[in-house]
């Protein structure tokens, strides 16, 4: 090999770019195939997770293209977001400069890895030419009643003067300032995703090529619940009631309390605000409201002094508590507690000394230890007694409706999507507020509403809101002085439709409907499990809404989904307890030490790669040392794509050595005959191995068994190596080597193109058709049997597959490696176990 690996990489990347090798048209006689990896946030560096994700997609794209498909394989940038503002604050830079610099750097890295992207379709979500379309789309949603504004409770950081996402509230404090958060009511923009709750739920069941775990997560997030809305009248006030949603109306006779959210209207209207109650309300207002926060927080409450009347028994009054686990955003903001049959209520009742009434009977119930939440038969429930829990649920709802104390309802856990973000680096919401005209959409002719460049980033609130001039405009309707909306869209907005833009990135409208009709839906989507809920759910919602508004003809965006596993690496700490990068560690004797400081280093657990623990791989450094193909091969060799992958230098070294062996083998072989005649080698074991490799590697790629496909190629390489010394078999070996290059090409495209060209081929590998196997050459003409003497393994041997037991007995005695063991002994018996072993009994 005269050229370096890096020279070869650069050579082929230049050729592919000059020839527009992966650019595709929107019209072709070939069947279409759209493969897409989730677009990255331009953080500045490609990490191992990116490398694995994109390598998986690239193998599939190259395979499908060579299998006769017109393949769309695009790439773009999810470029808005808070990290750019944080970088602006830290580095005194502008988010735009930081973002575009990172895009340039990451694009160069992706090209250096040889991914087969159609870069002519590149989109960047912070480009006004991109986001002007979503501004127009938002205004159409507003017109259709699918977008609206309402007062909403938010977590407010009083120091940074900004709204915090649930994830940014840590132990009741702002993640950056450390200040105690406040719960404030602000006007926020929402999209009516709940209008599509039932369709989102039903359609997820039809996506059979999605992982079951993801479908279940989406179903749980949408959270359809059928139950009853029950009215508990306030004691002493027949005109007012607390409405409670429950999925277990059959357990009403087990109720011992009612709990409401701290901001329930009943609290402000009827609860006497003692100092203790005021303090508890303030505490609730500071807590996180994410599902995780609510589930993990200690269940706490305070008695309001109010009582309500049991709907089935007017002689029973129940105390009303304010509880930290009840939120206004779900159901009615109130629940009834049945401690005997709900784990949360059980914990709450134990804490506050409330009664526990058993109303469901089943075997092995011990309420002194835990609540019973299973099925059974009703007891202590008057008209429900002796019914099964399923029967009692129906009967209790019927009774509630008869006495006008409730009704059957269906609730969804899914809430409308709040899209307002109080930050600069996002797509401006195209709304103007006029004292006379109210909420005024920005006219289409004035789109896009772009961001001002001259802003100050000091971490104090939204720079757009503090800008001296940008927000001041004239009302488009009456001409009076007015104000722009200074909130920007949630960045999930941009990533919920980008896949449609790739169909024609230069379309004058949001989408090119004809192009989308050709390409959509995405045939294979690939990305991390961390996006299993929100990104995928919002993309599904957008697709349905875009269909309703005439932009698309499909109602689901992604036909098949693969969620790749995380990349892991060992962690390292020096003797002072500081995290150390793997490439800073070297071995001296039996010890690990830091290369520069000389401090001893201890290897810790193998964990997900993390910047904070420094167990990351620098893709650029690895690229310069090993070349693109070794890195690609490493990420795909050892584990199925959906499983975790442990990154090791030994694994990377092994891939590098295998590539070098391919060069060495190629140097020893001549060119394959232009018209290879398989008939000459009919029945040859190597010919069968070659065609098995084609068959099974192809099937493995289609089913994402990429590590298996690579293993098949390695087996073929070994078989070719074993036959190279046989002169009469060289034409078959040369033919097999060229098949091997074709099979390996999607995995290691640079090296295989180089070796293919060195063999005098006119067409480049990416232009060739995928090799096909011949069923006739898959026939097993021999069978390998283990040969034992008195039960001890002495050899293995290939026998003709058609041999009878008697023929096997005759031939086994002629094998050189066996006959030496039979000297000076008597063969008493030969036992043949078909397909497995031959045991020679001697004495």
PDB file of C-alpha atoms in Angstrom, residues 546-757:
ATOM      1  CA  UNK A 546     -49.793  19.243   7.457  1.00  0.00           C
ATOM      2  CA  UNK A 547     -51.955  16.647   5.761  1.00  0.00           C
ATOM      3  CA  UNK A 548     -55.095  18.451   6.921  1.00  0.00           C
ATOM      4  CA  UNK A 549     -53.733  21.737   5.561  1.00  0.00           C
ATOM      5  CA  UNK A 550     -52.847  20.230   2.179  1.00  0.00           C
ATOM      6  CA  UNK A 551     -49.056  20.024   2.445  1.00  0.00           C
ATOM      7  CA  UNK A 552     -48.758  16.231   2.527  1.00  0.00           C
ATOM      8  CA  UNK A 553     -50.637  13.149   1.413  1.00  0.00           C
ATOM      9  CA  UNK A 554     -49.440  10.930   4.276  1.00  0.00           C
ATOM     10  CA  UNK A 555     -50.557  11.003   7.905  1.00  0.00           C
ATOM     11  CA  UNK A 556     -47.590   9.172   9.440  1.00  0.00           C
ATOM     12  CA  UNK A 557     -44.025  10.380   8.786  1.00  0.00           C
ATOM     13  CA  UNK A 558     -41.865   7.315   9.530  1.00  0.00           C
ATOM     14  CA  UNK A 559     -42.682   3.840   8.247  1.00  0.00           C
ATOM     15  CA  UNK A 560     -39.912   2.049  10.137  1.00  0.00           C
ATOM     16  CA  UNK A 561     -37.850   3.122  13.132  1.00  0.00           C
ATOM     17  CA  UNK A 562     -34.547   1.930  14.570  1.00  0.00           C
ATOM     18  CA  UNK A 563     -33.345   3.248  17.916  1.00  0.00           C
ATOM     19  CA  UNK A 564     -29.618   2.607  18.106  1.00  0.00           C
ATOM     20  CA  UNK A 565     -27.952   1.726  21.390  1.00  0.00           C
ATOM     21  CA  UNK A 566     -25.626   4.013  23.302  1.00  0.00           C
ATOM     22  CA  UNK A 567     -21.851   3.965  22.915  1.00  0.00           C
ATOM     23  CA  UNK A 568     -20.035   3.140  26.145  1.00  0.00           C
ATOM     24  CA  UNK A 569     -16.455   3.610  27.278  1.00  0.00           C
ATOM     25  CA  UNK A 570     -14.453   2.897  30.407  1.00  0.00           C
ATOM     26  CA  UNK A 571     -14.042   5.816  32.826  1.00  0.00           C
ATOM     27  CA  UNK A 572     -10.758   6.886  34.408  1.00  0.00           C
ATOM     28  CA  UNK A 573      -9.830   8.930  37.494  1.00  0.00           C
ATOM     29  CA  UNK A 574      -6.427  10.002  38.716  1.00  0.00           C
ATOM     30  CA  UNK A 575      -5.355   9.564  42.336  1.00  0.00           C
ATOM     31  CA  UNK A 576      -6.718  13.036  43.151  1.00  0.00           C
ATOM     32  CA  UNK A 577     -10.188  12.003  42.042  1.00  0.00           C
ATOM     33  CA  UNK A 578     -10.182  13.975  38.796  1.00  0.00           C
ATOM     34  CA  UNK A 579     -11.760  12.523  35.648  1.00  0.00           C
ATOM     35  CA  UNK A 580      -9.202  11.753  32.947  1.00  0.00           C
ATOM     36  CA  UNK A 581      -9.664  11.386  29.179  1.00  0.00           C
ATOM     37  CA  UNK A 582      -8.876   7.852  27.879  1.00  0.00           C
ATOM     38  CA  UNK A 583      -6.203   9.150  25.503  1.00  0.00           C
ATOM     39  CA  UNK A 584      -4.404  10.779  28.466  1.00  0.00           C
ATOM     40  CA  UNK A 585      -3.822   7.346  30.053  1.00  0.00           C
ATOM     41  CA  UNK A 586      -0.905   5.026  29.413  1.00  0.00           C
ATOM     42  CA  UNK A 587       0.294   1.794  30.974  1.00  0.00           C
ATOM     43  CA  UNK A 588       3.588   1.662  32.881  1.00  0.00           C
ATOM     44  CA  UNK A 589       4.380  -1.770  34.203  1.00  0.00           C
ATOM     45  CA  UNK A 590       1.235  -2.969  35.922  1.00  0.00           C
ATOM     46  CA  UNK A 591      -0.059   0.544  36.564  1.00  0.00           C
ATOM     47  CA  UNK A 592      -2.102   3.073  34.632  1.00  0.00           C
ATOM     48  CA  UNK A 593      -0.726   6.603  34.794  1.00  0.00           C
ATOM     49  CA  UNK A 594      -1.540  10.041  33.401  1.00  0.00           C
ATOM     50  CA  UNK A 595       0.780  10.730  30.462  1.00  0.00           C
ATOM     51  CA  UNK A 596       1.566  14.307  31.495  1.00  0.00           C
ATOM     52  CA  UNK A 597       1.260  14.420  35.289  1.00  0.00           C
ATOM     53  CA  UNK A 598       2.494  10.907  36.003  1.00  0.00           C
ATOM     54  CA  UNK A 599      -0.301  10.472  38.579  1.00  0.00           C
ATOM     55  CA  UNK A 600      -1.662   6.976  39.011  1.00  0.00           C
ATOM     56  CA  UNK A 601      -4.967   6.375  37.265  1.00  0.00           C
ATOM     57  CA  UNK A 602      -7.739   3.957  38.221  1.00  0.00           C
ATOM     58  CA  UNK A 603     -10.090   2.518  35.618  1.00  0.00           C
ATOM     59  CA  UNK A 604     -13.740   2.773  36.653  1.00  0.00           C
ATOM     60  CA  UNK A 605     -17.035   1.519  35.278  1.00  0.00           C
ATOM     61  CA  UNK A 606     -17.887   1.264  31.604  1.00  0.00           C
ATOM     62  CA  UNK A 607     -20.553   3.929  31.105  1.00  0.00           C
ATOM     63  CA  UNK A 608     -22.312   5.976  28.444  1.00  0.00           C
ATOM     64  CA  UNK A 609     -19.867   8.427  26.925  1.00  0.00           C
ATOM     65  CA  UNK A 610     -20.163  11.726  28.750  1.00  0.00           C
ATOM     66  CA  UNK A 611     -18.248  15.001  28.552  1.00  0.00           C
ATOM     67  CA  UNK A 612     -18.565  15.421  32.308  1.00  0.00           C
ATOM     68  CA  UNK A 613     -16.809  12.081  32.961  1.00  0.00           C
ATOM     69  CA  UNK A 614     -14.413  12.579  30.047  1.00  0.00           C
ATOM     70  CA  UNK A 615     -14.891   9.006  28.782  1.00  0.00           C
ATOM     71  CA  UNK A 616     -15.368  10.301  25.241  1.00  0.00           C
ATOM     72  CA  UNK A 617     -13.634   9.486  22.003  1.00  0.00           C
ATOM     73  CA  UNK A 618     -12.318  12.344  19.885  1.00  0.00           C
ATOM     74  CA  UNK A 619     -13.506  11.316  16.423  1.00  0.00           C
ATOM     75  CA  UNK A 620     -11.079  13.709  14.711  1.00  0.00           C
ATOM     76  CA  UNK A 621      -8.063  12.228  16.479  1.00  0.00           C
ATOM     77  CA  UNK A 622      -9.196   8.691  15.724  1.00  0.00           C
ATOM     78  CA  UNK A 623      -9.821   9.672  12.119  1.00  0.00           C
ATOM     79  CA  UNK A 624      -6.278  10.956  11.726  1.00  0.00           C
ATOM     80  CA  UNK A 625      -4.830   7.779  13.239  1.00  0.00           C
ATOM     81  CA  UNK A 626      -6.987   5.056  11.729  1.00  0.00           C
ATOM     82  CA  UNK A 627      -8.922   6.526   8.800  1.00  0.00           C
ATOM     83  CA  UNK A 628     -12.667   6.664   8.240  1.00  0.00           C
ATOM     84  CA  UNK A 629     -13.291   3.023   7.398  1.00  0.00           C
ATOM     85  CA  UNK A 630     -11.737   1.565  10.540  1.00  0.00           C
ATOM     86  CA  UNK A 631     -13.914   3.860  12.656  1.00  0.00           C
ATOM     87  CA  UNK A 632     -17.036   2.929  10.702  1.00  0.00           C
ATOM     88  CA  UNK A 633     -16.219  -0.771  10.933  1.00  0.00           C
ATOM     89  CA  UNK A 634     -15.572  -0.530  14.679  1.00  0.00           C
ATOM     90  CA  UNK A 635     -18.967   1.050  15.401  1.00  0.00           C
ATOM     91  CA  UNK A 636     -20.773  -1.700  13.505  1.00  0.00           C
ATOM     92  CA  UNK A 637     -18.780  -4.870  14.227  1.00  0.00           C
ATOM     93  CA  UNK A 638     -19.301  -5.876  17.815  1.00  0.00           C
ATOM     94  CA  UNK A 639     -22.967  -5.330  18.686  1.00  0.00           C
ATOM     95  CA  UNK A 640     -26.347  -5.258  16.968  1.00  0.00           C
ATOM     96  CA  UNK A 641     -27.261  -1.611  16.241  1.00  0.00           C
ATOM     97  CA  UNK A 642     -30.075  -1.533  18.795  1.00  0.00           C
ATOM     98  CA  UNK A 643     -27.781  -2.718  21.612  1.00  0.00           C
ATOM     99  CA  UNK A 644     -25.139  -0.839  23.570  1.00  0.00           C
ATOM    100  CA  UNK A 645     -21.632  -0.767  22.111  1.00  0.00           C
ATOM    101  CA  UNK A 646     -18.463  -0.641  24.185  1.00  0.00           C
ATOM    102  CA  UNK A 647     -15.788   1.364  22.417  1.00  0.00           C
ATOM    103  CA  UNK A 648     -12.319  -0.119  22.856  1.00  0.00           C
ATOM    104  CA  UNK A 649      -8.972   0.668  21.281  1.00  0.00           C
ATOM    105  CA  UNK A 650      -8.341  -3.061  20.874  1.00  0.00           C
ATOM    106  CA  UNK A 651     -11.497  -3.308  18.786  1.00  0.00           C
ATOM    107  CA  UNK A 652     -10.398  -0.370  16.650  1.00  0.00           C
ATOM    108  CA  UNK A 653      -6.930  -1.889  16.236  1.00  0.00           C
ATOM    109  CA  UNK A 654      -8.552  -5.150  15.118  1.00  0.00           C
ATOM    110  CA  UNK A 655     -10.580  -3.351  12.435  1.00  0.00           C
ATOM    111  CA  UNK A 656      -7.452  -1.522  11.261  1.00  0.00           C
ATOM    112  CA  UNK A 657      -5.549  -4.826  10.961  1.00  0.00           C
ATOM    113  CA  UNK A 658      -8.382  -6.428   8.983  1.00  0.00           C
ATOM    114  CA  UNK A 659      -8.300  -3.566   6.471  1.00  0.00           C
ATOM    115  CA  UNK A 660      -4.536  -4.001   6.096  1.00  0.00           C
ATOM    116  CA  UNK A 661      -5.046  -7.725   5.469  1.00  0.00           C
ATOM    117  CA  UNK A 662      -7.427  -6.863   2.627  1.00  0.00           C
ATOM    118  CA  UNK A 663      -4.659  -4.808   0.999  1.00  0.00           C
ATOM    119  CA  UNK A 664      -2.211  -7.665   1.487  1.00  0.00           C
ATOM    120  CA  UNK A 665      -4.581 -10.215  -0.045  1.00  0.00           C
ATOM    121  CA  UNK A 666      -5.317  -7.967  -2.994  1.00  0.00           C
ATOM    122  CA  UNK A 667      -1.588  -7.574  -3.686  1.00  0.00           C
ATOM    123  CA  UNK A 668      -1.182 -11.359  -3.918  1.00  0.00           C
ATOM    124  CA  UNK A 669      -4.105 -11.924  -6.248  1.00  0.00           C
ATOM    125  CA  UNK A 670      -4.517 -11.254  -9.921  1.00  0.00           C
ATOM    126  CA  UNK A 671      -7.675  -9.862 -11.478  1.00  0.00           C
ATOM    127  CA  UNK A 672     -10.697 -12.115 -11.611  1.00  0.00           C
ATOM    128  CA  UNK A 673     -11.555 -13.482 -15.024  1.00  0.00           C
ATOM    129  CA  UNK A 674     -13.986 -11.163 -16.787  1.00  0.00           C
ATOM    130  CA  UNK A 675     -16.313 -14.092 -17.450  1.00  0.00           C
ATOM    131  CA  UNK A 676     -15.990 -16.247 -14.385  1.00  0.00           C
ATOM    132  CA  UNK A 677     -17.456 -19.673 -15.104  1.00  0.00           C
ATOM    133  CA  UNK A 678     -19.030 -20.965 -11.917  1.00  0.00           C
ATOM    134  CA  UNK A 679     -19.790 -24.314 -13.578  1.00  0.00           C
ATOM    135  CA  UNK A 680     -16.091 -25.147 -13.481  1.00  0.00           C
ATOM    136  CA  UNK A 681     -16.246 -25.066  -9.688  1.00  0.00           C
ATOM    137  CA  UNK A 682     -19.700 -26.540  -9.229  1.00  0.00           C
ATOM    138  CA  UNK A 683     -19.860 -28.293  -5.872  1.00  0.00           C
ATOM    139  CA  UNK A 684     -16.697 -26.612  -4.619  1.00  0.00           C
ATOM    140  CA  UNK A 685     -16.920 -25.748  -0.933  1.00  0.00           C
ATOM    141  CA  UNK A 686     -15.470 -22.249  -1.473  1.00  0.00           C
ATOM    142  CA  UNK A 687     -18.072 -21.442  -4.128  1.00  0.00           C
ATOM    143  CA  UNK A 688     -20.777 -22.408  -1.648  1.00  0.00           C
ATOM    144  CA  UNK A 689     -19.198 -20.201   1.046  1.00  0.00           C
ATOM    145  CA  UNK A 690     -19.092 -17.261  -1.409  1.00  0.00           C
ATOM    146  CA  UNK A 691     -22.769 -17.570  -2.269  1.00  0.00           C
ATOM    147  CA  UNK A 692     -23.722 -18.115   1.369  1.00  0.00           C
ATOM    148  CA  UNK A 693     -21.913 -14.878   2.201  1.00  0.00           C
ATOM    149  CA  UNK A 694     -23.919 -13.024  -0.458  1.00  0.00           C
ATOM    150  CA  UNK A 695     -27.220 -14.490   0.724  1.00  0.00           C
ATOM    151  CA  UNK A 696     -26.791 -14.079   4.449  1.00  0.00           C
ATOM    152  CA  UNK A 697     -24.923 -10.756   4.458  1.00  0.00           C
ATOM    153  CA  UNK A 698     -27.716  -9.299   2.300  1.00  0.00           C
ATOM    154  CA  UNK A 699     -30.382 -10.605   4.654  1.00  0.00           C
ATOM    155  CA  UNK A 700     -28.446  -9.343   7.673  1.00  0.00           C
ATOM    156  CA  UNK A 701     -28.201  -5.816   6.283  1.00  0.00           C
ATOM    157  CA  UNK A 702     -31.934  -5.746   5.549  1.00  0.00           C
ATOM    158  CA  UNK A 703     -32.701  -6.737   9.154  1.00  0.00           C
ATOM    159  CA  UNK A 704     -29.982  -4.513  10.694  1.00  0.00           C
ATOM    160  CA  UNK A 705     -27.880  -7.486  11.743  1.00  0.00           C
ATOM    161  CA  UNK A 706     -24.893  -5.429  10.635  1.00  0.00           C
ATOM    162  CA  UNK A 707     -22.477  -7.082  13.043  1.00  0.00           C
ATOM    163  CA  UNK A 708     -23.549 -10.459  11.606  1.00  0.00           C
ATOM    164  CA  UNK A 709     -23.035  -9.226   8.047  1.00  0.00           C
ATOM    165  CA  UNK A 710     -19.490  -8.144   8.921  1.00  0.00           C
ATOM    166  CA  UNK A 711     -18.856 -11.517  10.559  1.00  0.00           C
ATOM    167  CA  UNK A 712     -19.995 -13.248   7.333  1.00  0.00           C
ATOM    168  CA  UNK A 713     -17.502 -11.142   5.386  1.00  0.00           C
ATOM    169  CA  UNK A 714     -14.708 -12.052   7.767  1.00  0.00           C
ATOM    170  CA  UNK A 715     -15.587 -15.739   7.388  1.00  0.00           C
ATOM    171  CA  UNK A 716     -15.425 -15.353   3.614  1.00  0.00           C
ATOM    172  CA  UNK A 717     -12.041 -13.647   3.924  1.00  0.00           C
ATOM    173  CA  UNK A 718     -10.743 -16.575   6.020  1.00  0.00           C
ATOM    174  CA  UNK A 719     -12.048 -19.103   3.510  1.00  0.00           C
ATOM    175  CA  UNK A 720     -10.377 -17.245   0.639  1.00  0.00           C
ATOM    176  CA  UNK A 721      -7.125 -17.102   2.596  1.00  0.00           C
ATOM    177  CA  UNK A 722      -7.249 -20.868   3.206  1.00  0.00           C
ATOM    178  CA  UNK A 723      -7.534 -21.543  -0.542  1.00  0.00           C
ATOM    179  CA  UNK A 724      -4.910 -19.112  -1.843  1.00  0.00           C
ATOM    180  CA  UNK A 725      -2.152 -21.754  -1.854  1.00  0.00           C
ATOM    181  CA  UNK A 726      -4.115 -23.968  -4.253  1.00  0.00           C
ATOM    182  CA  UNK A 727      -3.136 -22.886  -7.769  1.00  0.00           C
ATOM    183  CA  UNK A 728      -6.106 -24.616  -9.387  1.00  0.00           C
ATOM    184  CA  UNK A 729      -8.485 -22.629  -7.141  1.00  0.00           C
ATOM    185  CA  UNK A 730      -6.986 -19.164  -7.741  1.00  0.00           C
ATOM    186  CA  UNK A 731      -9.648 -18.051 -10.271  1.00  0.00           C
ATOM    187  CA  UNK A 732     -12.307 -18.926  -7.701  1.00  0.00           C
ATOM    188  CA  UNK A 733     -10.399 -17.074  -4.948  1.00  0.00           C
ATOM    189  CA  UNK A 734     -10.048 -13.994  -7.173  1.00  0.00           C
ATOM    190  CA  UNK A 735     -13.775 -14.107  -7.950  1.00  0.00           C
ATOM    191  CA  UNK A 736     -14.545 -14.501  -4.256  1.00  0.00           C
ATOM    192  CA  UNK A 737     -12.301 -11.583  -3.309  1.00  0.00           C
ATOM    193  CA  UNK A 738     -14.184  -9.255  -5.636  1.00  0.00           C
ATOM    194  CA  UNK A 739     -17.475 -10.447  -4.139  1.00  0.00           C
ATOM    195  CA  UNK A 740     -15.983  -9.717  -0.712  1.00  0.00           C
ATOM    196  CA  UNK A 741     -15.148  -6.153  -1.759  1.00  0.00           C
ATOM    197  CA  UNK A 742     -18.713  -5.649  -2.970  1.00  0.00           C
ATOM    198  CA  UNK A 743     -20.180  -6.958   0.284  1.00  0.00           C
ATOM    199  CA  UNK A 744     -17.875  -4.831   2.427  1.00  0.00           C
ATOM    200  CA  UNK A 745     -18.399  -1.673   0.376  1.00  0.00           C
ATOM    201  CA  UNK A 746     -21.333  -0.217   2.407  1.00  0.00           C
ATOM    202  CA  UNK A 747     -19.270  -0.641   5.577  1.00  0.00           C
ATOM    203  CA  UNK A 748     -15.828   0.489   4.369  1.00  0.00           C
ATOM    204  CA  UNK A 749     -16.465   2.391   1.133  1.00  0.00           C
ATOM    205  CA  UNK A 750     -13.095   4.132   0.700  1.00  0.00           C
ATOM    206  CA  UNK A 751     -10.871   1.060   0.957  1.00  0.00           C
ATOM    207  CA  UNK A 752     -13.115  -1.150  -1.136  1.00  0.00           C
ATOM    208  CA  UNK A 753     -13.343   1.481  -3.905  1.00  0.00           C
ATOM    209  CA  UNK A 754      -9.537   1.743  -3.899  1.00  0.00           C
ATOM    210  CA  UNK A 755      -9.017  -2.017  -4.140  1.00  0.00           C
ATOM    211  CA  UNK A 756     -11.779  -2.332  -6.745  1.00  0.00           C
ATOM    212  CA  UNK A 757     -10.124   0.300  -8.912  1.00  0.00           C
TER     213      UNK A 757
END
